mmCIF file of C-alpha atoms in Angstrom:
data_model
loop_
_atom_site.group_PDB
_atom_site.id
_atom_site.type_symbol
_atom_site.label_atom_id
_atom_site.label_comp_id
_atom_site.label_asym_id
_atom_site.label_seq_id
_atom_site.Cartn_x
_atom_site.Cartn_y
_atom_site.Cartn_z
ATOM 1 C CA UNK I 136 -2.761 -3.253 -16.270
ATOM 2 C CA UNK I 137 -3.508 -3.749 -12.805
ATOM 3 C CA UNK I 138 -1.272 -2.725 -10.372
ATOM 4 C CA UNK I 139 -1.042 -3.274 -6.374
ATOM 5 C CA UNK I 140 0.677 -0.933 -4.272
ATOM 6 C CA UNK I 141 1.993 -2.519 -0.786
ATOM 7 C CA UNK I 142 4.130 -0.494 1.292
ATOM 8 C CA UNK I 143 5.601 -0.471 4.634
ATOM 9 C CA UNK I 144 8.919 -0.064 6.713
ATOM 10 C CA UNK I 145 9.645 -4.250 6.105
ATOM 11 C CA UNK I 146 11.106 -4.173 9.046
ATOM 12 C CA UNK I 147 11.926 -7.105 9.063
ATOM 13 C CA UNK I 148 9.362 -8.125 6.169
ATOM 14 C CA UNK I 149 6.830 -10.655 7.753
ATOM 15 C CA UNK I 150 5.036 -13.393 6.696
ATOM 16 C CA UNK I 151 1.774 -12.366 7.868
ATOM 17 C CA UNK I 152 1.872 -9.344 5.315
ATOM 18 C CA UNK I 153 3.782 -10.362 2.402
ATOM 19 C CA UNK I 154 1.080 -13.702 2.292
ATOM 20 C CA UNK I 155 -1.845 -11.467 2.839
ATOM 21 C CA UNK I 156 -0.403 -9.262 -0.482
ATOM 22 C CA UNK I 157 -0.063 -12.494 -1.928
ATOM 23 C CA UNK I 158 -3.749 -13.294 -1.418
ATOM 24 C CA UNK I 159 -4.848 -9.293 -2.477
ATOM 25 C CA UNK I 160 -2.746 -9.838 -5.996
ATOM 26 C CA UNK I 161 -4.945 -12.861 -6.373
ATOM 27 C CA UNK I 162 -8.426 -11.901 -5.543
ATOM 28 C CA UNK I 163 -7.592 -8.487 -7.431
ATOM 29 C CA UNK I 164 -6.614 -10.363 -10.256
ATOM 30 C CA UNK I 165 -3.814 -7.805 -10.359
ATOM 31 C CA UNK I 166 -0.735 -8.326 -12.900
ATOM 32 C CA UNK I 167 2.195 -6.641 -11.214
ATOM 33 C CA UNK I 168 2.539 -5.940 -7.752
ATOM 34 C CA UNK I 169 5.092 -3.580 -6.379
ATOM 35 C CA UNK I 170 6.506 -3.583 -2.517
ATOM 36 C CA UNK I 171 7.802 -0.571 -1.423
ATOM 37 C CA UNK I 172 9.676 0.044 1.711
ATOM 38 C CA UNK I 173 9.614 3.317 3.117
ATOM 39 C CA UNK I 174 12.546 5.443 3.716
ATOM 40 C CA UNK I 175 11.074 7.806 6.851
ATOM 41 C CA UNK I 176 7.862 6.560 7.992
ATOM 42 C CA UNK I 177 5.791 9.067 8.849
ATOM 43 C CA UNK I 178 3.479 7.236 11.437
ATOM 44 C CA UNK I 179 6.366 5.803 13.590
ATOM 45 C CA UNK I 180 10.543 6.332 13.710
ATOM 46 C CA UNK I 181 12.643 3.272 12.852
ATOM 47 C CA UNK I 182 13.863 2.167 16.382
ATOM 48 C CA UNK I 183 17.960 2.119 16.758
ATOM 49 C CA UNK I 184 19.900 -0.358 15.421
ATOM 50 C CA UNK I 185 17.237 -1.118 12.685
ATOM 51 C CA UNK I 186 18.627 -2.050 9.481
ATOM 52 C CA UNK I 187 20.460 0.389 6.728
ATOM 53 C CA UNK I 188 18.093 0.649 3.829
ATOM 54 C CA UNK I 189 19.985 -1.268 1.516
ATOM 55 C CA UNK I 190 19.639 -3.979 3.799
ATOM 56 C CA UNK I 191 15.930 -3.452 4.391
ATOM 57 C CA UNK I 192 15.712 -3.321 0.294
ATOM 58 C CA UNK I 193 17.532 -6.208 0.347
ATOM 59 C CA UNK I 194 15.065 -8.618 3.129
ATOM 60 C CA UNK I 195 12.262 -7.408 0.678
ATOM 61 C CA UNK I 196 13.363 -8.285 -2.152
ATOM 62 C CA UNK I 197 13.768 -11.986 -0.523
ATOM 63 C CA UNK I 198 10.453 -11.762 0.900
ATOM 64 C CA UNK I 199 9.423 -10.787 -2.593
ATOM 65 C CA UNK I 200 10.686 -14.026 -4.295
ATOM 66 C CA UNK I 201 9.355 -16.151 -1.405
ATOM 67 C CA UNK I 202 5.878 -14.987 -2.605
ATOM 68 C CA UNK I 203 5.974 -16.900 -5.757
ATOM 69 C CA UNK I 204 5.064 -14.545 -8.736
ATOM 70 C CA UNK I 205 8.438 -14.433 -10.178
ATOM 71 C CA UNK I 206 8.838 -10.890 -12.216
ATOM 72 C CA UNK I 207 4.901 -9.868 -11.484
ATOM 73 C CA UNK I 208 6.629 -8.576 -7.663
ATOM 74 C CA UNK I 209 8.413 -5.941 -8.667
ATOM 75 C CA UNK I 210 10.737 -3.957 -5.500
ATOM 76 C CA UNK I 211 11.139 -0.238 -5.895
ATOM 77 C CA UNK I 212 13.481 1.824 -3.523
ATOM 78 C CA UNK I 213 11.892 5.201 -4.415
ATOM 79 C CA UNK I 214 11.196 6.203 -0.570
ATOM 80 C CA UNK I 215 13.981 5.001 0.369
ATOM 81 C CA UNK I 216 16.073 8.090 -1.209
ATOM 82 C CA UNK I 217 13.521 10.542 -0.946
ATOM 83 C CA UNK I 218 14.015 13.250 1.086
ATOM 84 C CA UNK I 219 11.895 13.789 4.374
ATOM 85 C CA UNK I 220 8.902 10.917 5.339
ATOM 86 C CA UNK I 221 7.835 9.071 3.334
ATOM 87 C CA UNK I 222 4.324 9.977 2.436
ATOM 88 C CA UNK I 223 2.149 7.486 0.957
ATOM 89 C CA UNK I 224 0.473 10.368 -1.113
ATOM 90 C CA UNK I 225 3.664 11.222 -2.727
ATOM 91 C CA UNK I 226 4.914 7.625 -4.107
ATOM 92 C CA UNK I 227 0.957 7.639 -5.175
ATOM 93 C CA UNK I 228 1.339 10.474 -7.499
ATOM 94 C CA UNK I 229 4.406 9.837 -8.906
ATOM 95 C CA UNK I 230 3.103 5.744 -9.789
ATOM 96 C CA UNK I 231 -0.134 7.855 -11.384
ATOM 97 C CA UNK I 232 2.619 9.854 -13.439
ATOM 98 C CA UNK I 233 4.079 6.392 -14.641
ATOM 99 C CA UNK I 234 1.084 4.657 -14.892
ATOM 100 C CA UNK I 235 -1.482 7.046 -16.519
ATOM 101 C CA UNK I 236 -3.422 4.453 -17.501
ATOM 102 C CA UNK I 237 -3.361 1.518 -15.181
ATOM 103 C CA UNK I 238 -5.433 0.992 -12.307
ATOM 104 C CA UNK I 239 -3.609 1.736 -8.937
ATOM 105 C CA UNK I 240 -4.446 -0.294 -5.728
ATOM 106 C CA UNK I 241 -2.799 0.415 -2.584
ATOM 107 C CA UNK I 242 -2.951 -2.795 0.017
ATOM 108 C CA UNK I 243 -2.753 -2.611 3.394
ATOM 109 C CA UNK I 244 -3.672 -3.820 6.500
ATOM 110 C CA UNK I 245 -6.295 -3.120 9.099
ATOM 111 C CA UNK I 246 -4.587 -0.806 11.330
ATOM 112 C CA UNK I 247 -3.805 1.585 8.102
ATOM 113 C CA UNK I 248 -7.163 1.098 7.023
ATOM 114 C CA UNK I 249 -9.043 2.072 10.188
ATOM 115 C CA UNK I 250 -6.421 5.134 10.129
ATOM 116 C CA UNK I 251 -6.803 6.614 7.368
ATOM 117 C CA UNK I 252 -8.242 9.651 7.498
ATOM 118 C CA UNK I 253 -5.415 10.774 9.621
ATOM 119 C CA UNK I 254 -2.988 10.079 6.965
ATOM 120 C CA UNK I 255 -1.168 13.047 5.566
ATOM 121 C CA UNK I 256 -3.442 14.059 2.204
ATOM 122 C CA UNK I 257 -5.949 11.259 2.538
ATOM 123 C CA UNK I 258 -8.230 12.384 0.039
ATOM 124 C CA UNK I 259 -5.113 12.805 -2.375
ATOM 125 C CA UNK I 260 -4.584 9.160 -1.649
ATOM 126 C CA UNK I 261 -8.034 8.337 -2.686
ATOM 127 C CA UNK I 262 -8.282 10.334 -5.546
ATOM 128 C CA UNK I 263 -5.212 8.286 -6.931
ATOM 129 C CA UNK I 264 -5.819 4.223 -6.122
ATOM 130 C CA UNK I 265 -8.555 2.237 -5.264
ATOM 131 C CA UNK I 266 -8.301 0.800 -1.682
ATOM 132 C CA UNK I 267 -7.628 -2.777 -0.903
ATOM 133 C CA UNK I 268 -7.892 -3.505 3.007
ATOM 134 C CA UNK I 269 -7.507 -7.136 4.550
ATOM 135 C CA UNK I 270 -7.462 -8.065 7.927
ATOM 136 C CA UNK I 271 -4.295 -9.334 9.959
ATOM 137 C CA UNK I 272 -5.598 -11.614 12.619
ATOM 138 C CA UNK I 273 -8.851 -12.774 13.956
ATOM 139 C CA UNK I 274 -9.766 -9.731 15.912
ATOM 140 C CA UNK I 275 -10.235 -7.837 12.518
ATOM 141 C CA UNK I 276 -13.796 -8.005 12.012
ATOM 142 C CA UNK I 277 -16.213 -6.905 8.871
ATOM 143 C CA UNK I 278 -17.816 -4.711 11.386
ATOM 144 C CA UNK I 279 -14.584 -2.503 12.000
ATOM 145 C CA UNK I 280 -14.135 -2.458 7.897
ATOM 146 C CA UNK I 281 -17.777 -1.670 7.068
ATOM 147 C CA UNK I 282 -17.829 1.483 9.523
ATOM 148 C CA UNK I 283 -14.412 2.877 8.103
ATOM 149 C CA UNK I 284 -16.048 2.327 4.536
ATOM 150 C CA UNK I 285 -18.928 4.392 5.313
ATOM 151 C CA UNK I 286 -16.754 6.949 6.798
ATOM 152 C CA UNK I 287 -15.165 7.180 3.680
ATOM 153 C CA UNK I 288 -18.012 7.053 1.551
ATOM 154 C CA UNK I 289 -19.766 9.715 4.157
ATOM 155 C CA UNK I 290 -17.329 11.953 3.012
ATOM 156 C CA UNK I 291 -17.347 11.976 -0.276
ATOM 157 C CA UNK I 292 -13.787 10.210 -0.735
ATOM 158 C CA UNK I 293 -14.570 6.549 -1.721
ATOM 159 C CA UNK I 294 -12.356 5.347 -4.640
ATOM 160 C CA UNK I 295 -13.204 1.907 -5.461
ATOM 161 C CA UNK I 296 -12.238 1.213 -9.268
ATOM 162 C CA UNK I 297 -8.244 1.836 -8.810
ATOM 163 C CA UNK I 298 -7.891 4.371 -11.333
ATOM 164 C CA UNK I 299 -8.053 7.370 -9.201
ATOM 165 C CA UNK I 300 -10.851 8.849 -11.429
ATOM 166 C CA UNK I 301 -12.815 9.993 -8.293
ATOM 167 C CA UNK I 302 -15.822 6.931 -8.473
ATOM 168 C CA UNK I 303 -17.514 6.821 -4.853
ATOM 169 C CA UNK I 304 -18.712 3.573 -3.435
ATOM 170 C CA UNK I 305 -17.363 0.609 -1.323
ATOM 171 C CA UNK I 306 -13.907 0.537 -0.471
ATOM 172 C CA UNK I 307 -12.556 -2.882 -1.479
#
């Protein structure tokens, strides 16, 4: 099975994102994909007043159904509970646990994408899911992807095939 991975604080959920997960679940020819909101963020703190996670759990589970794949969106609330920030790393490992054998694609925009390598265990992250980047607006250009997949691939830490088993190459 293949799996996508979108995650994010949904704060509210927009459009823009949800649509462009939509699109990733298609050209991936993925069969489930799973939206996860975070609990802690570690990039950025939830400004005051923000909504309670149930109620966050809640708008994405309605954005979920507005996406048209019936039970193929699945919406998990396992950062939400978990103790600390929520590290993209961690959710990865424990989705490898109960997926041994499914490929893994984490989705996400180009401001995560172009970022990455600041994330907290980026390599872990790329030893565990293939990569799936899209761009958000018109300013997002193939030039700005192509240089962050070289980077990657530079280094050594190109996953490409979604089943964490370590293949270099372009990032998707």
């Amino acid at each position: 099975m293949k799996i996508g991975i979108y995650g994010g604080t949904f704060n509210p959920p927009h459009l823009g994102p949800i649509t462009a997960a939509r699109t990733a679940f298609e050209l991936l020819k993925l069969d489930q994909l799973l939206l996860i909101p975070a609990g802690m963020p570690p990039h950025k703190d939830l400004p005051a007043g923000s909504p309670t996670p149930d109620q966050r759990l809640e708008m994405t589970r309605l954005a979920g159904e507005q996406i048209g794949l019936g039970d193929r969106v699945q919406v998990l609330d396992m950062e939400l509970w978990r103790e600390g920030r929520s590290f993209t790393s961690d959710t990865l490992r424990q989705l490898r646990e109960e997926h041994p054998d499914d490929e893994l694609w984490l989705l996400m925009g180009t401001d995560m994408f172009l970022t990455l390598q600041h994330w907290h265990e980026p390599e872990k992250i790329l030893s565990l899911a293939g990569i799936a980047a899209f761009g958000r607006t018109e300013a997002d250009t193939e030039e700005l992807f192509s240089v962050q997949a070289r980077n990657i691939a530079v280094t050594g830490k190109g996953v490409i095939d979604g089943r964490g088993k370590g293949r270099k190459g372009r990032v998707g």
